């Protein structure tokens, strides 16, 4: 098979044998670039499954350091990484999983000044951030940069997942969630709590949808919202539509650049 080493053919054998992936799809994954926002509960399984799958370039953004309370769900990091930079810890784990992957570390906080330039370097953006301000910033930047956004969120025993692809006419995050909730209306990350394994469930789904988008296989989750309730082990898939009145992707948009918006809210969602 062209372009593969013997080791790669061996490593990716279970992918290559799938009709929907094959040698062509695996080569496509090796050429792909995915940006993972947040090296936390969701970012951990997302980045690990993408690395194992042979996604050739994985960018990881996080400005935080590993805390002992993260280890209950953030499986990129281990006990010996406490106190260290999350992106460096992530890079070590991903390189140990698969040396084929170039891991690009961005130890910074995403802001309106750096988002578009950063996003322009990747094919798909995976949001696993832990606050609503970042979620809206990521959504707006993906629309403006015409990038596919695979977005997941977790809290307590619940999870949410969707794909936002406004460049092909799908709704954006704002079409569904309108605007960030006031900080006082929702509990802080630490107050709310989250079952660690939910991060694995949602993160694995997020990685799956990302691989589908990169390979262009199956049915895109664009236009659908998946809601997971772990306590009843129930999953609902609801149709969601583009809002013609959406200030970002609607018929008469008012958000034309990132500098016009305030993304400084601190309302938290666990991740
Ligand atoms: Zn919209």
Short mmCIF file of N, CA, C and O in Angstrom, two decimals, residues 38 108 115 174 178 190 218 230:
data_model
loop_
_atom_site.label_atom_id
_atom_site.label_comp_id
_atom_site.label_asym_id
_atom_site.label_seq_id
_atom_site.Cartn_x
_atom_site.Cartn_y
_atom_site.Cartn_z
N UNK A 38 -9.11 22.36 25.20
CA UNK A 38 -9.20 21.87 26.57
C UNK A 38 -8.60 20.47 26.70
O UNK A 38 -9.04 19.54 26.02
N UNK A 108 -2.15 28.41 26.16
CA UNK A 108 -2.72 29.76 26.16
C UNK A 108 -4.22 29.66 26.38
O UNK A 108 -4.81 28.57 26.33
N UNK A 115 -8.07 33.32 18.13
CA UNK A 115 -8.90 32.18 17.72
C UNK A 115 -8.88 31.92 16.21
O UNK A 115 -8.66 30.79 15.77
N UNK A 174 -25.21 28.94 18.58
CA UNK A 174 -26.08 30.06 18.96
C UNK A 174 -27.53 29.86 18.49
O UNK A 174 -28.45 30.36 19.13
N UNK A 178 -28.77 30.19 21.98
CA UNK A 178 -29.03 31.64 22.02
C UNK A 178 -27.90 32.47 22.63
O UNK A 178 -27.14 33.09 21.92
N UNK A 190 -17.08 23.18 40.26
CA UNK A 190 -16.77 22.38 41.45
C UNK A 190 -18.03 22.04 42.23
O UNK A 190 -18.15 20.96 42.79
N UNK A 218 -20.68 8.02 6.65
CA UNK A 218 -21.88 7.95 7.48
C UNK A 218 -22.72 9.20 7.36
O UNK A 218 -22.61 9.96 6.39
N UNK A 230 -27.02 9.41 31.82
CA UNK A 230 -26.35 8.18 32.26
C UNK A 230 -27.17 7.44 33.31
O UNK A 230 -27.13 6.21 33.37
#
